PDB file of C-alpha atoms in Angstrom:
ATOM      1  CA  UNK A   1     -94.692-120.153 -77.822  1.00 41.00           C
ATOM      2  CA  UNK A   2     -93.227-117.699 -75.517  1.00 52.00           C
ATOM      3  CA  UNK A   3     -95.407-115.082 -73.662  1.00 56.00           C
ATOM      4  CA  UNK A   4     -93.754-111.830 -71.830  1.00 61.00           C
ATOM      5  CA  UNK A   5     -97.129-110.963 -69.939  1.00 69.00           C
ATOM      6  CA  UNK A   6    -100.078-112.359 -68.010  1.00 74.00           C
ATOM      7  CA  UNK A   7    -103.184-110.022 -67.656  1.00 73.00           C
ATOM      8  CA  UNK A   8    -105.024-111.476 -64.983  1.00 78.00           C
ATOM      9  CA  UNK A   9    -108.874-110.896 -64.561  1.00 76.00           C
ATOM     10  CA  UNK A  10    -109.908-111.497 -60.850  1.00 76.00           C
ATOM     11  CA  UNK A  11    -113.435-112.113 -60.465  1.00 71.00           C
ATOM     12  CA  UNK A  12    -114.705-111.288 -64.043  1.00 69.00           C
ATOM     13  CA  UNK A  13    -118.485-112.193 -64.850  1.00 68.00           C
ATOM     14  CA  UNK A  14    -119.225-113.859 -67.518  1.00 65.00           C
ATOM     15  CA  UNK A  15    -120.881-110.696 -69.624  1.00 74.00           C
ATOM     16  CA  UNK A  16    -117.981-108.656 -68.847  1.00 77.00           C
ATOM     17  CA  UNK A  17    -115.042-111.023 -70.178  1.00 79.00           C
ATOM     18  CA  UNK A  18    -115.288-110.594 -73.795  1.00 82.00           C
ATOM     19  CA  UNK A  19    -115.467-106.385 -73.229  1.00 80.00           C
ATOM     20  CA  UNK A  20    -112.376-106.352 -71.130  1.00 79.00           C
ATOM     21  CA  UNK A  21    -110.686-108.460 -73.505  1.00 79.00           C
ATOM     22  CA  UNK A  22    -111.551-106.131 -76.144  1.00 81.00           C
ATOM     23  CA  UNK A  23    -110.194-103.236 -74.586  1.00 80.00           C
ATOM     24  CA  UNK A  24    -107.242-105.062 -73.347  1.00 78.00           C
ATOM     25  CA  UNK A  25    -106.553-106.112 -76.978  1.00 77.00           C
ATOM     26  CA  UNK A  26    -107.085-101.710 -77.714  1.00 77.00           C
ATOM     27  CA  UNK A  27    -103.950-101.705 -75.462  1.00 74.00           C
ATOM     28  CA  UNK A  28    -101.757-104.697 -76.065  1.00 73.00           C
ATOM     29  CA  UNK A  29    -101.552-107.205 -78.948  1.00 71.00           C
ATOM     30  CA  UNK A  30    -104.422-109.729 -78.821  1.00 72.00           C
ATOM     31  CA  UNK A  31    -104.509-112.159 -75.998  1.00 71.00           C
ATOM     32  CA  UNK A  32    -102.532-115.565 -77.793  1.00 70.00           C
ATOM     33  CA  UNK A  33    -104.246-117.543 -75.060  1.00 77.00           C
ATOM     34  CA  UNK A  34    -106.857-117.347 -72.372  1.00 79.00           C
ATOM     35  CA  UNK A  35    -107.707-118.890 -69.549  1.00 80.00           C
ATOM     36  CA  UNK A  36    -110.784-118.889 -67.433  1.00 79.00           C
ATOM     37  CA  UNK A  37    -109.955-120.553 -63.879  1.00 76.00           C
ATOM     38  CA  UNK A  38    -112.740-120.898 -60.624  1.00 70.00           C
ATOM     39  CA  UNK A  39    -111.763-122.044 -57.387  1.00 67.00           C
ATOM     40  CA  UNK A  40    -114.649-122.080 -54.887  1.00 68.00           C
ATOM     41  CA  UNK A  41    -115.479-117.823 -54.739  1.00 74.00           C
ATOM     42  CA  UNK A  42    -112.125-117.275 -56.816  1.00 73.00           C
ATOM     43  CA  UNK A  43    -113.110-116.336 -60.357  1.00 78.00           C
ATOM     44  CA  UNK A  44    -110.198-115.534 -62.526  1.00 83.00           C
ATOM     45  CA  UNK A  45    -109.131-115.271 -66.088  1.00 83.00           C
ATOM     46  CA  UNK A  46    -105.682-114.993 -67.605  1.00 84.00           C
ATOM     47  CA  UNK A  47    -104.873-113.832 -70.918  1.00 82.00           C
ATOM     48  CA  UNK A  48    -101.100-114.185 -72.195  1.00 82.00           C
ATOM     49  CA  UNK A  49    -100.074-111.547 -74.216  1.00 81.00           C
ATOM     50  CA  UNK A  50     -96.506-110.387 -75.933  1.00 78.00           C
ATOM     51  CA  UNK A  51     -95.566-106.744 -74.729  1.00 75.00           C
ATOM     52  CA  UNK A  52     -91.906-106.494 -76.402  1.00 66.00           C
ATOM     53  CA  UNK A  53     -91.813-103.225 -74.767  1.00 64.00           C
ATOM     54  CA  UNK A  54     -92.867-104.374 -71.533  1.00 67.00           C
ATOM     55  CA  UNK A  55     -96.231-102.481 -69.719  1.00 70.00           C
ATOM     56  CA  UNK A  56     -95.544 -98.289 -70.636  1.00 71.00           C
ATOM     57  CA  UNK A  57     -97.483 -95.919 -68.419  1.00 76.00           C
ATOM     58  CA  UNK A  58    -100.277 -95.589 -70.994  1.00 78.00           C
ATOM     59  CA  UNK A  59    -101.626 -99.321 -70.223  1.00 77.00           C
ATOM     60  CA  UNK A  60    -100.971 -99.192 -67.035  1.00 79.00           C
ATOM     61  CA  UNK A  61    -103.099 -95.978 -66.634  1.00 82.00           C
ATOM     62  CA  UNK A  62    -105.995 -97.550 -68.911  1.00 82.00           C
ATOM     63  CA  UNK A  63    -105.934-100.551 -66.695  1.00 82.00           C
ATOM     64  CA  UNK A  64    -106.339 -98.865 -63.840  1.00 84.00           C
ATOM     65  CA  UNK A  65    -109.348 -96.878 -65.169  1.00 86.00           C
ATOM     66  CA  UNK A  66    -110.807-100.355 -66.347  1.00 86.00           C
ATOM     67  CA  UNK A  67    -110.543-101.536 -63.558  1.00 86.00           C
ATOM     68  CA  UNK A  68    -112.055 -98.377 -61.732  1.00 87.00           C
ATOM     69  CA  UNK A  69    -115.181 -98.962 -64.140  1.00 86.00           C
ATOM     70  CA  UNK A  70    -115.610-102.159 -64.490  1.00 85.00           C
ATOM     71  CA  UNK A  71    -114.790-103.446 -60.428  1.00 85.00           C
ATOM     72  CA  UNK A  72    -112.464-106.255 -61.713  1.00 87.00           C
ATOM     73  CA  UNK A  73    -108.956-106.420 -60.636  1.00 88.00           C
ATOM     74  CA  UNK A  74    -106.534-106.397 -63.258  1.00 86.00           C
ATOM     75  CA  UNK A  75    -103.097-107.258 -62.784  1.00 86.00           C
ATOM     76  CA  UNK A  76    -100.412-107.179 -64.937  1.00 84.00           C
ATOM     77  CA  UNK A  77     -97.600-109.619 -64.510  1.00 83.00           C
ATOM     78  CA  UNK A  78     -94.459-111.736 -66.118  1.00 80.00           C
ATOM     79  CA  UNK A  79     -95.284-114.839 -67.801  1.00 78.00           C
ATOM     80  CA  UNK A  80     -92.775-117.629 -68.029  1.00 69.00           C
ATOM     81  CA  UNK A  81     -90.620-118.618 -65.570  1.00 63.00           C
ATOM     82  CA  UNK A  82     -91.409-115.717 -63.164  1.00 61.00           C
ATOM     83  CA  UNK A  83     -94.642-117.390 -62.686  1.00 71.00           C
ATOM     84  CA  UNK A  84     -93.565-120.686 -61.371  1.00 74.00           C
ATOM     85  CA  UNK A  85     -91.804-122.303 -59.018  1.00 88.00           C
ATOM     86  CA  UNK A  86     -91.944-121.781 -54.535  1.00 93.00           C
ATOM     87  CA  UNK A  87     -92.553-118.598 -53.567  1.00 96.00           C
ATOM     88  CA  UNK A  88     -92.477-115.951 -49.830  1.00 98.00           C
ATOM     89  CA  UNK A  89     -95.829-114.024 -49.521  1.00 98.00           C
ATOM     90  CA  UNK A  90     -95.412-111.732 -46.912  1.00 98.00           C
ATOM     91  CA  UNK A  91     -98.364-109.144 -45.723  1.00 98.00           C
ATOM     92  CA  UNK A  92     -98.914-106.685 -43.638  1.00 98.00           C
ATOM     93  CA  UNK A  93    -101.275-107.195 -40.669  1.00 97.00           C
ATOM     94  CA  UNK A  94    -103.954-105.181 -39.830  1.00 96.00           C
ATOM     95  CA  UNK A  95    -106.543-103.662 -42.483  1.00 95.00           C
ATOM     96  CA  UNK A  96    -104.158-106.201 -44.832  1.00 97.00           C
ATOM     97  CA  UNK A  97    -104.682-109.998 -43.195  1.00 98.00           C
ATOM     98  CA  UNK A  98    -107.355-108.465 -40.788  1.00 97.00           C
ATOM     99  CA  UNK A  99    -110.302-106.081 -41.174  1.00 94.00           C
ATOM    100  CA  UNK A 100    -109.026-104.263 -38.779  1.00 93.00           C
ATOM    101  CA  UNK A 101    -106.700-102.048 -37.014  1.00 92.00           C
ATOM    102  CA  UNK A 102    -105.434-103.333 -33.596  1.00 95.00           C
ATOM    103  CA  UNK A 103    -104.309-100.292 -31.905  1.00 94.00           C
ATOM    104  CA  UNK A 104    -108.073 -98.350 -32.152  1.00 93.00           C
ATOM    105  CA  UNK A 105    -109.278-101.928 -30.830  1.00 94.00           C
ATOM    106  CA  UNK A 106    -107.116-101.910 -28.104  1.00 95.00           C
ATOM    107  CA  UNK A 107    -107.829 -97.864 -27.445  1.00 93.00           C
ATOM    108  CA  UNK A 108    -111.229 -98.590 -26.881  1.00 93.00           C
ATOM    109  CA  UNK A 109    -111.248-100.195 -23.840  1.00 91.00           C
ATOM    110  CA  UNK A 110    -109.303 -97.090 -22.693  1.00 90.00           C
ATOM    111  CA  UNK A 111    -112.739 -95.130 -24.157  1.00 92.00           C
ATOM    112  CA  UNK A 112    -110.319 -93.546 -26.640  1.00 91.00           C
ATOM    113  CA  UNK A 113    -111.075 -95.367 -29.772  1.00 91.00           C
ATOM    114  CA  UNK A 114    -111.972 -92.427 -32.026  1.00 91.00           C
ATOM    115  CA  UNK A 115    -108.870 -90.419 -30.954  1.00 91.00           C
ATOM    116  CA  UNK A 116    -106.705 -93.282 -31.652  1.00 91.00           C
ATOM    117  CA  UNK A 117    -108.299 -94.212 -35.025  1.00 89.00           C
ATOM    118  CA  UNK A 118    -107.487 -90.302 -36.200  1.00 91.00           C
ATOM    119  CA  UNK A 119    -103.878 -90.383 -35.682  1.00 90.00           C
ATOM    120  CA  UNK A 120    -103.864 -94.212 -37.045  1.00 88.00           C
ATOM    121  CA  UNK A 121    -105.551 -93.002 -40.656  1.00 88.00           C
ATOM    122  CA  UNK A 122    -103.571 -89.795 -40.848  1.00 90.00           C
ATOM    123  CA  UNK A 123    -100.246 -92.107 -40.172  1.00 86.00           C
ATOM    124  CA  UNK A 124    -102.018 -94.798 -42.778  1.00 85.00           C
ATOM    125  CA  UNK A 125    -101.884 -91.620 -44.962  1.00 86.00           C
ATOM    126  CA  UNK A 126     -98.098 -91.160 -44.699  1.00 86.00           C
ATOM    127  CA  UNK A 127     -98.924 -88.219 -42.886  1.00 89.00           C
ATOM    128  CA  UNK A 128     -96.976 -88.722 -39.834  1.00 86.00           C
ATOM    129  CA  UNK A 129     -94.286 -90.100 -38.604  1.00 88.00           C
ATOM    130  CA  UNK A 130     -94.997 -93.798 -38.099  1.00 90.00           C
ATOM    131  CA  UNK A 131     -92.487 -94.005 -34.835  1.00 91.00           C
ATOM    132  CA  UNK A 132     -93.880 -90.907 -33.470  1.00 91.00           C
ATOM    133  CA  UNK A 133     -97.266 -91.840 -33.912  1.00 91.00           C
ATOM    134  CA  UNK A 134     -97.287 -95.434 -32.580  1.00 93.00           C
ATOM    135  CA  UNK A 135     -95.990 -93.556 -29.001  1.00 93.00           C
ATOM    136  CA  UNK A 136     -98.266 -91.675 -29.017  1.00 92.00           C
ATOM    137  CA  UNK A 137    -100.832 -93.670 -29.737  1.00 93.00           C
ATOM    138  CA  UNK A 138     -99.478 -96.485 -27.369  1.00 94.00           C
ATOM    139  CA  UNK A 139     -98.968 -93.506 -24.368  1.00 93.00           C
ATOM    140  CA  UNK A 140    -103.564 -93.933 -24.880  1.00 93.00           C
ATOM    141  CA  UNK A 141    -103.048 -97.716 -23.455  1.00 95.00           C
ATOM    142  CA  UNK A 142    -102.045 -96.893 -20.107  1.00 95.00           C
ATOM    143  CA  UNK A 143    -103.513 -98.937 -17.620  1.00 96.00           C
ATOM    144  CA  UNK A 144    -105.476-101.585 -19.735  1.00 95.00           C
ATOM    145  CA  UNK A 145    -105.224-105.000 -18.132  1.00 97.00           C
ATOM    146  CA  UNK A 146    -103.310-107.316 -20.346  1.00 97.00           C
ATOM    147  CA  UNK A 147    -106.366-109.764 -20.824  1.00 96.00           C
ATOM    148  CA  UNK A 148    -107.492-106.831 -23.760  1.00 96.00           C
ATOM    149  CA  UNK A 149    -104.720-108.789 -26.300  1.00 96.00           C
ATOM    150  CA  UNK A 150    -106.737-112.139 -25.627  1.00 96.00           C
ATOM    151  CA  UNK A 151    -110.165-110.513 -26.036  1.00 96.00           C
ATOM    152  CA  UNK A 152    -109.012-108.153 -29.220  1.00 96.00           C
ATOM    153  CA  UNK A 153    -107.830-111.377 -30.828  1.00 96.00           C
ATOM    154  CA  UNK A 154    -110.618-113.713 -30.870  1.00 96.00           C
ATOM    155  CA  UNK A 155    -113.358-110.396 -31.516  1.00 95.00           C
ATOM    156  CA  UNK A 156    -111.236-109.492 -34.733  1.00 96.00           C
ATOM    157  CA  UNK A 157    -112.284-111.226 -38.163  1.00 96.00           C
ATOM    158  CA  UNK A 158    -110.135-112.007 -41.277  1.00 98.00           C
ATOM    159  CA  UNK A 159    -110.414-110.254 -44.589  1.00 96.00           C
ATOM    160  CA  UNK A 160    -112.357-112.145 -47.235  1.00 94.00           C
ATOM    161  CA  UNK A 161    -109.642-114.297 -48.762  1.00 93.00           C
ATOM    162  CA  UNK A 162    -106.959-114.300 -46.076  1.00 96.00           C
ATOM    163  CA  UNK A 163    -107.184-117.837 -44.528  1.00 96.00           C
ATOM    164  CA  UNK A 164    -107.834-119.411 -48.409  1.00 93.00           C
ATOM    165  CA  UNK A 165    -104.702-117.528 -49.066  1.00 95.00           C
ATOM    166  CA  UNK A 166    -102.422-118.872 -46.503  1.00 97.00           C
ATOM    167  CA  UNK A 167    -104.048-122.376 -46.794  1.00 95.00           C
ATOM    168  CA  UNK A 168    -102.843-122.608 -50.483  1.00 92.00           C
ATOM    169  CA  UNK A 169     -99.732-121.585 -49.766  1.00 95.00           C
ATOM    170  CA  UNK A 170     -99.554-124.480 -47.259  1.00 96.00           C
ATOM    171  CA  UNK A 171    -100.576-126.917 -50.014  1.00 94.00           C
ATOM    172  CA  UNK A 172     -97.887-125.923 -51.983  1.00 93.00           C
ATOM    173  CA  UNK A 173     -95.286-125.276 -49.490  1.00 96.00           C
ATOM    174  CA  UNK A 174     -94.830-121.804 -49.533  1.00 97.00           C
ATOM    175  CA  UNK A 175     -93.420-119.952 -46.523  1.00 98.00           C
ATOM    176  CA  UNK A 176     -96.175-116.813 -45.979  1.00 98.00           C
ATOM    177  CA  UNK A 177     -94.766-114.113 -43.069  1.00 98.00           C
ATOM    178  CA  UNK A 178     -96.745-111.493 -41.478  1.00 98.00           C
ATOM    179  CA  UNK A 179     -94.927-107.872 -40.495  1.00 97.00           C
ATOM    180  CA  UNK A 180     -97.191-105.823 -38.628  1.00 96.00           C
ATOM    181  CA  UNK A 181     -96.688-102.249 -36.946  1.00 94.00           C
ATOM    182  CA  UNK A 182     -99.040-103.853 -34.269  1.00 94.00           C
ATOM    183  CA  UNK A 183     -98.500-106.197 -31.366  1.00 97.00           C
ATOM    184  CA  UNK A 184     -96.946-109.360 -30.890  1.00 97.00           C
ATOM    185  CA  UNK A 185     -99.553-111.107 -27.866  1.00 97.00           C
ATOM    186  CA  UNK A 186    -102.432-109.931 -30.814  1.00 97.00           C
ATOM    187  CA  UNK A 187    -100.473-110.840 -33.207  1.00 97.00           C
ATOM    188  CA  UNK A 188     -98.901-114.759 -32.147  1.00 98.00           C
ATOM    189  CA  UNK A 189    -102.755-115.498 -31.706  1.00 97.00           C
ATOM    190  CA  UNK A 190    -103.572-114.365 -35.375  1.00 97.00           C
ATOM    191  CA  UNK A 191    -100.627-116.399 -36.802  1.00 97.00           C
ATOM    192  CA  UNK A 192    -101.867-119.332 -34.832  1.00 97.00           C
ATOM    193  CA  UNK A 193    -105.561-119.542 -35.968  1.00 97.00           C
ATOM    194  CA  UNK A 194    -104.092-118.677 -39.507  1.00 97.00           C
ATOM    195  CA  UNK A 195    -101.207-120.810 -39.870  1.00 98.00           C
ATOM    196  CA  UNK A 196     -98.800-118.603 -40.903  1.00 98.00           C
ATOM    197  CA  UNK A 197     -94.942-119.296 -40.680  1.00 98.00           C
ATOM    198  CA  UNK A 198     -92.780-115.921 -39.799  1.00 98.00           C
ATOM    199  CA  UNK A 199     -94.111-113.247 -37.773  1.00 98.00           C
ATOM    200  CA  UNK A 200     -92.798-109.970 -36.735  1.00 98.00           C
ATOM    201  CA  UNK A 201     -94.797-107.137 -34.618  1.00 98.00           C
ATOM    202  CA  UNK A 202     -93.979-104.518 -31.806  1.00 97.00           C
ATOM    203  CA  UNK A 203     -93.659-105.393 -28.040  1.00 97.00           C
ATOM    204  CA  UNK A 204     -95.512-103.637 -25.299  1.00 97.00           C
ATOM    205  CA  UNK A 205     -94.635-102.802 -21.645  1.00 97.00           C
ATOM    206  CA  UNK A 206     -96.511-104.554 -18.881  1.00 97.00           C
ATOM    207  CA  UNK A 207     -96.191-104.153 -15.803  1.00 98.00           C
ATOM    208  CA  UNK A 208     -98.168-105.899 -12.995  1.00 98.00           C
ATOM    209  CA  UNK A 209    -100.555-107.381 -15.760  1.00 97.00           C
ATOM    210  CA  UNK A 210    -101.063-103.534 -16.627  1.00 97.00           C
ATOM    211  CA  UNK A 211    -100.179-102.065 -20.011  1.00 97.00           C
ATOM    212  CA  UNK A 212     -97.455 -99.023 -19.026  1.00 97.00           C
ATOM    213  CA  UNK A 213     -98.678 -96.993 -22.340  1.00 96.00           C
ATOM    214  CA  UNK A 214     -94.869 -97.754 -23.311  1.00 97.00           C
ATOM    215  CA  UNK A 215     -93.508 -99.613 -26.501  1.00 96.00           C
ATOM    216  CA  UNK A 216     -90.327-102.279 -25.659  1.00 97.00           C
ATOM    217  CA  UNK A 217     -87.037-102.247 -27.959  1.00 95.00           C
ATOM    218  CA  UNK A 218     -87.370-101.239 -31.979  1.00 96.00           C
ATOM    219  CA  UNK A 219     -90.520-100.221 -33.740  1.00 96.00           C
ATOM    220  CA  UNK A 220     -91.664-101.733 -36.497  1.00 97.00           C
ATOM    221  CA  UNK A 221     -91.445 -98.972 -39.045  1.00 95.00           C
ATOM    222  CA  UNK A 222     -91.468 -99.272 -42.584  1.00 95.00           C
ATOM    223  CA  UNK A 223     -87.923 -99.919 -43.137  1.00 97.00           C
ATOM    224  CA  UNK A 224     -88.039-102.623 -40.259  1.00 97.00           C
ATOM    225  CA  UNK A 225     -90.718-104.370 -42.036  1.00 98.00           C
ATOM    226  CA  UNK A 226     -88.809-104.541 -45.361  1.00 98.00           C
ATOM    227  CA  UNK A 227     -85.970-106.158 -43.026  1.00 98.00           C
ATOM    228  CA  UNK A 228     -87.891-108.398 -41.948  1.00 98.00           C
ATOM    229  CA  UNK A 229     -89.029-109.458 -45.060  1.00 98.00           C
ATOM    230  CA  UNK A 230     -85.317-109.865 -46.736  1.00 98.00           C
ATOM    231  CA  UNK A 231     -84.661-111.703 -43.719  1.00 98.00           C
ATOM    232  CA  UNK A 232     -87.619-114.699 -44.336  1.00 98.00           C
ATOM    233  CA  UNK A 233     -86.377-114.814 -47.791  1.00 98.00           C
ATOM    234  CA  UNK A 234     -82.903-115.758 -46.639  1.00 98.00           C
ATOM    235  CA  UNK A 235     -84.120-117.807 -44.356  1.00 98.00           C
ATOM    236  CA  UNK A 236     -86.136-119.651 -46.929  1.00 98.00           C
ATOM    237  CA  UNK A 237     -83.637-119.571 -49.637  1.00 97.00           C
ATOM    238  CA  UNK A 238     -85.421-117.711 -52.022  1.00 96.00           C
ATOM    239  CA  UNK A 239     -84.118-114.459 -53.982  1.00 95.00           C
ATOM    240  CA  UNK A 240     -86.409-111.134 -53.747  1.00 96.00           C
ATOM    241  CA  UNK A 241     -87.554-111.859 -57.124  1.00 93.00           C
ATOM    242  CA  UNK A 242     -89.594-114.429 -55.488  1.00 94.00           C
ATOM    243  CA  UNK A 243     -90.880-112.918 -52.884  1.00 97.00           C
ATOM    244  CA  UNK A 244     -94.672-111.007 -53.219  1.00 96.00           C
ATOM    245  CA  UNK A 245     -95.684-108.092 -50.270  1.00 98.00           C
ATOM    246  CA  UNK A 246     -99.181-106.959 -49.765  1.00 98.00           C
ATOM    247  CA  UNK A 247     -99.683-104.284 -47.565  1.00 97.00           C
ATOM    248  CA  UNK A 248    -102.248-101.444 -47.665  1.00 96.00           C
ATOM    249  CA  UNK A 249    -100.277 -98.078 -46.328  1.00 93.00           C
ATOM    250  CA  UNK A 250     -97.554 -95.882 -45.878  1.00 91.00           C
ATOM    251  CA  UNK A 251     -96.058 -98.367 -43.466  1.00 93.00           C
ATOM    252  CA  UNK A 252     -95.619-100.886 -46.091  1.00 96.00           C
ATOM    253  CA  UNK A 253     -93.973 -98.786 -48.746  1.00 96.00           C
ATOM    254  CA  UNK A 254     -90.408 -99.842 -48.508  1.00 97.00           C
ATOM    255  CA  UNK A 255     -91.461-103.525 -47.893  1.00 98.00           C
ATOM    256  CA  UNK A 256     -94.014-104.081 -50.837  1.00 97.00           C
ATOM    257  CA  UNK A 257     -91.592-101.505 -53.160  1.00 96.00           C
ATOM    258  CA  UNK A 258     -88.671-103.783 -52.056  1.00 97.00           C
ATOM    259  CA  UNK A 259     -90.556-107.154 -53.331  1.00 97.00           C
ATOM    260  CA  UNK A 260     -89.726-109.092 -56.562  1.00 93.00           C
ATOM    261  CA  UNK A 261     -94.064-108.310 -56.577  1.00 93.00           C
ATOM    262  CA  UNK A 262     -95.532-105.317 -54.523  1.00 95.00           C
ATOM    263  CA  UNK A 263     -99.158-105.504 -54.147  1.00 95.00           C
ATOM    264  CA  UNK A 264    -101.254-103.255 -52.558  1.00 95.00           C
ATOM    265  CA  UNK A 265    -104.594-104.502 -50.891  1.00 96.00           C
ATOM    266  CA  UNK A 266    -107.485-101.647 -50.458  1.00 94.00           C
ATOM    267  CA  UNK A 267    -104.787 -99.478 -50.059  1.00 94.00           C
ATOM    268  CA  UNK A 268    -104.015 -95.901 -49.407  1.00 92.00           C
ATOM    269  CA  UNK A 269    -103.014 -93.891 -52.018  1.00 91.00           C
ATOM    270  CA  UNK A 270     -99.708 -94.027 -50.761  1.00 91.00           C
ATOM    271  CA  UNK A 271     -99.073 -97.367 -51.608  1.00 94.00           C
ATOM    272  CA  UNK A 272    -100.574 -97.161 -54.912  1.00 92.00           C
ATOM    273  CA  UNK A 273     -98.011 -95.391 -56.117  1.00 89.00           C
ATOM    274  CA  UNK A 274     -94.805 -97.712 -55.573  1.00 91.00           C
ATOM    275  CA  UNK A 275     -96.859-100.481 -55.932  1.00 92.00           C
ATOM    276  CA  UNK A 276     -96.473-103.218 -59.456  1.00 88.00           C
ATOM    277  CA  UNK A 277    -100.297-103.879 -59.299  1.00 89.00           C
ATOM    278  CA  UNK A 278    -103.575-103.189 -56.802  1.00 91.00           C
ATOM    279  CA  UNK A 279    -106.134-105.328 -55.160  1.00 92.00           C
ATOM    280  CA  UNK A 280    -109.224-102.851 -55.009  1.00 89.00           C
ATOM    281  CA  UNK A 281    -112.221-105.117 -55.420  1.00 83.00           C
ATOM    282  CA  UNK A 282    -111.951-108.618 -54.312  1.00 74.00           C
ATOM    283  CA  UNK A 283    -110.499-111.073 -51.926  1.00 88.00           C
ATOM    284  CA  UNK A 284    -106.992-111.484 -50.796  1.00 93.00           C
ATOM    285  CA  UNK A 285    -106.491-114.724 -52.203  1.00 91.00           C
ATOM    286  CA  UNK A 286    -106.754-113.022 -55.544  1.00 89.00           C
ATOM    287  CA  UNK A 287    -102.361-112.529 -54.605  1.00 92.00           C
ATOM    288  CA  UNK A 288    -102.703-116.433 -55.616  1.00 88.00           C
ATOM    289  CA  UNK A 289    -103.890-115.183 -59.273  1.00 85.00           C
ATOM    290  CA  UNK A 290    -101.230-112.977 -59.413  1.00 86.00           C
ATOM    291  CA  UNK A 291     -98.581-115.432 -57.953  1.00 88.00           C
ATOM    292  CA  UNK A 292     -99.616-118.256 -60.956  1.00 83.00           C
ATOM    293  CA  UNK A 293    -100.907-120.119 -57.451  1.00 81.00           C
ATOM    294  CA  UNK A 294    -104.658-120.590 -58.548  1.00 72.00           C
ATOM    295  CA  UNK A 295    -105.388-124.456 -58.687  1.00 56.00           C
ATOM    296  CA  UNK A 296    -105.946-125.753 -62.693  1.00 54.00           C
TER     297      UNK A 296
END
């Protein structure tokens, strides 16, 4: 029997499954099988379906609304082969991997935390020019000793999810990479404790252990990130099709649009909108529903 979808339930209670299969079956033909899956605090059920004409605007706008009411994420994906077989997860960094955002951390041992954070949500926001922003931004670090990357680093906490994420992806011997608009001596120690394979972030000036308020060689802008990405994928041997990007704003548009699967994680509106499916209420590791990953 050959299914063209996979609705996937993350986190459903048990009340709530046989309503959001009802309206699901409102929307598609009837769910031909269903699955209910729990790994540790992963709940998730998957319903195959047959959409001949693939997911129309209609479902996807019901879905989201569902979803909105009900505080399940529901993701609609390929069945088949697109489900199976290695995969690239790459993410974005901070308010993605991390809960939070490294720059305001780093501002506010210059006492400038709440400026920072401003021009960091409004850029978030697609508001301003990422480039410009990170300058200026960067311009606020002047004069921090560079023993602020070692004390950021072990004060900031992974999202719910992350490290069950990139442990699975371990088991099964899937590459994960991290792009982040942030900094690489943050960043290296985040990989580390994670165990994440590719990396990619921005490099600041030092200068007599002293941070100069100035940001080395390119920036890691949106379109860098989306580089970066094809580039683990060639490394890796794997065709875009197989690659998933989570990210959570503006930054991450080209990357997670670029992606055989975009997926956007608490995300800014932004993002949303180029995105195949959203992440609004539960872990991270719910990308391992969506990838066909979860453990059976």
């Amino acid at each position: 029997m050959t299914f063209t979808h996979c609705i996937v339930l993350q986190s459903p209670s048990d009340p709530l499954l046989p309503r959001l299969v009802d309206v699901l079956s409102s929307l598609t033909a009837p769910p031909l099988r269903t699955e209910v899956l729990t790994v540790g605090p992963l709940h998730v059920a998957e319903l195959y379906v047959r959409l001949k004409g693939g997911v129309d605007p209609t479902i996807s706008a019901r879905i989201r609304e569902l979803s909105e009411e009900t505080g399940v994420d529901i993701a609609v994906v390929a069945a088949g082969e697109a489900r199976c077989g290695r995969k690239l997860i790459v993410m974005d960094c901070d308010s993605t991997l991390i809960n939070a955002e490294v720059i305001d951390e780093l501002a506010a041992h210059a006492g400038r935390k709440e400026e920072v954070a401003a021009i960091t949500d409004r850029a978030m926001h697609g508001e301003l020019d990422f480039a410009q922003s990170l300058r200026e931004r960067v311009a606020c670090l002047e004069g921090i000793p560079e023993t602020v990357f070692a004390e950021v680093a072990s004060a900031i906490q992974f999202n719910p999810g992350a490290l069950d994420l990139v442990a699975r992806c371990n088991e099964l011997g899937w590459p994960t990479a991290v792009a982040s608009g942030g900094f690489t001596p943050v960043l290296d120690r985040l990989v580390a404790r994670a165990g994440i394979t590719y990396s990619h972030a921005n490099e600041l000036e030092v200068v007599d252990g002293h941070l100069t308020g100035r940001v080395l060689g390119e920036i890691v802008d949106k379109h860098v990130k989306a580089r970066f990405m094809r580039e683990c994928a060639a490394r890796e041997g794997l065709p875009l099709e197989r690659v998933i990007a989570v990210g959570d704003g503006a930054n991450d548009i080209e990357m997670v649009s670029g992606a055989g699967l975009g997926v956007a994680y608490m995300a800014k509106p932004a993002l949303k909108e180029v995105a195949d499916t959203s992440l609004n209420h539960g872990r991270l590791d719910g990308v391992l529903a969506i990838a066909g990953a979860v453990a059976r």
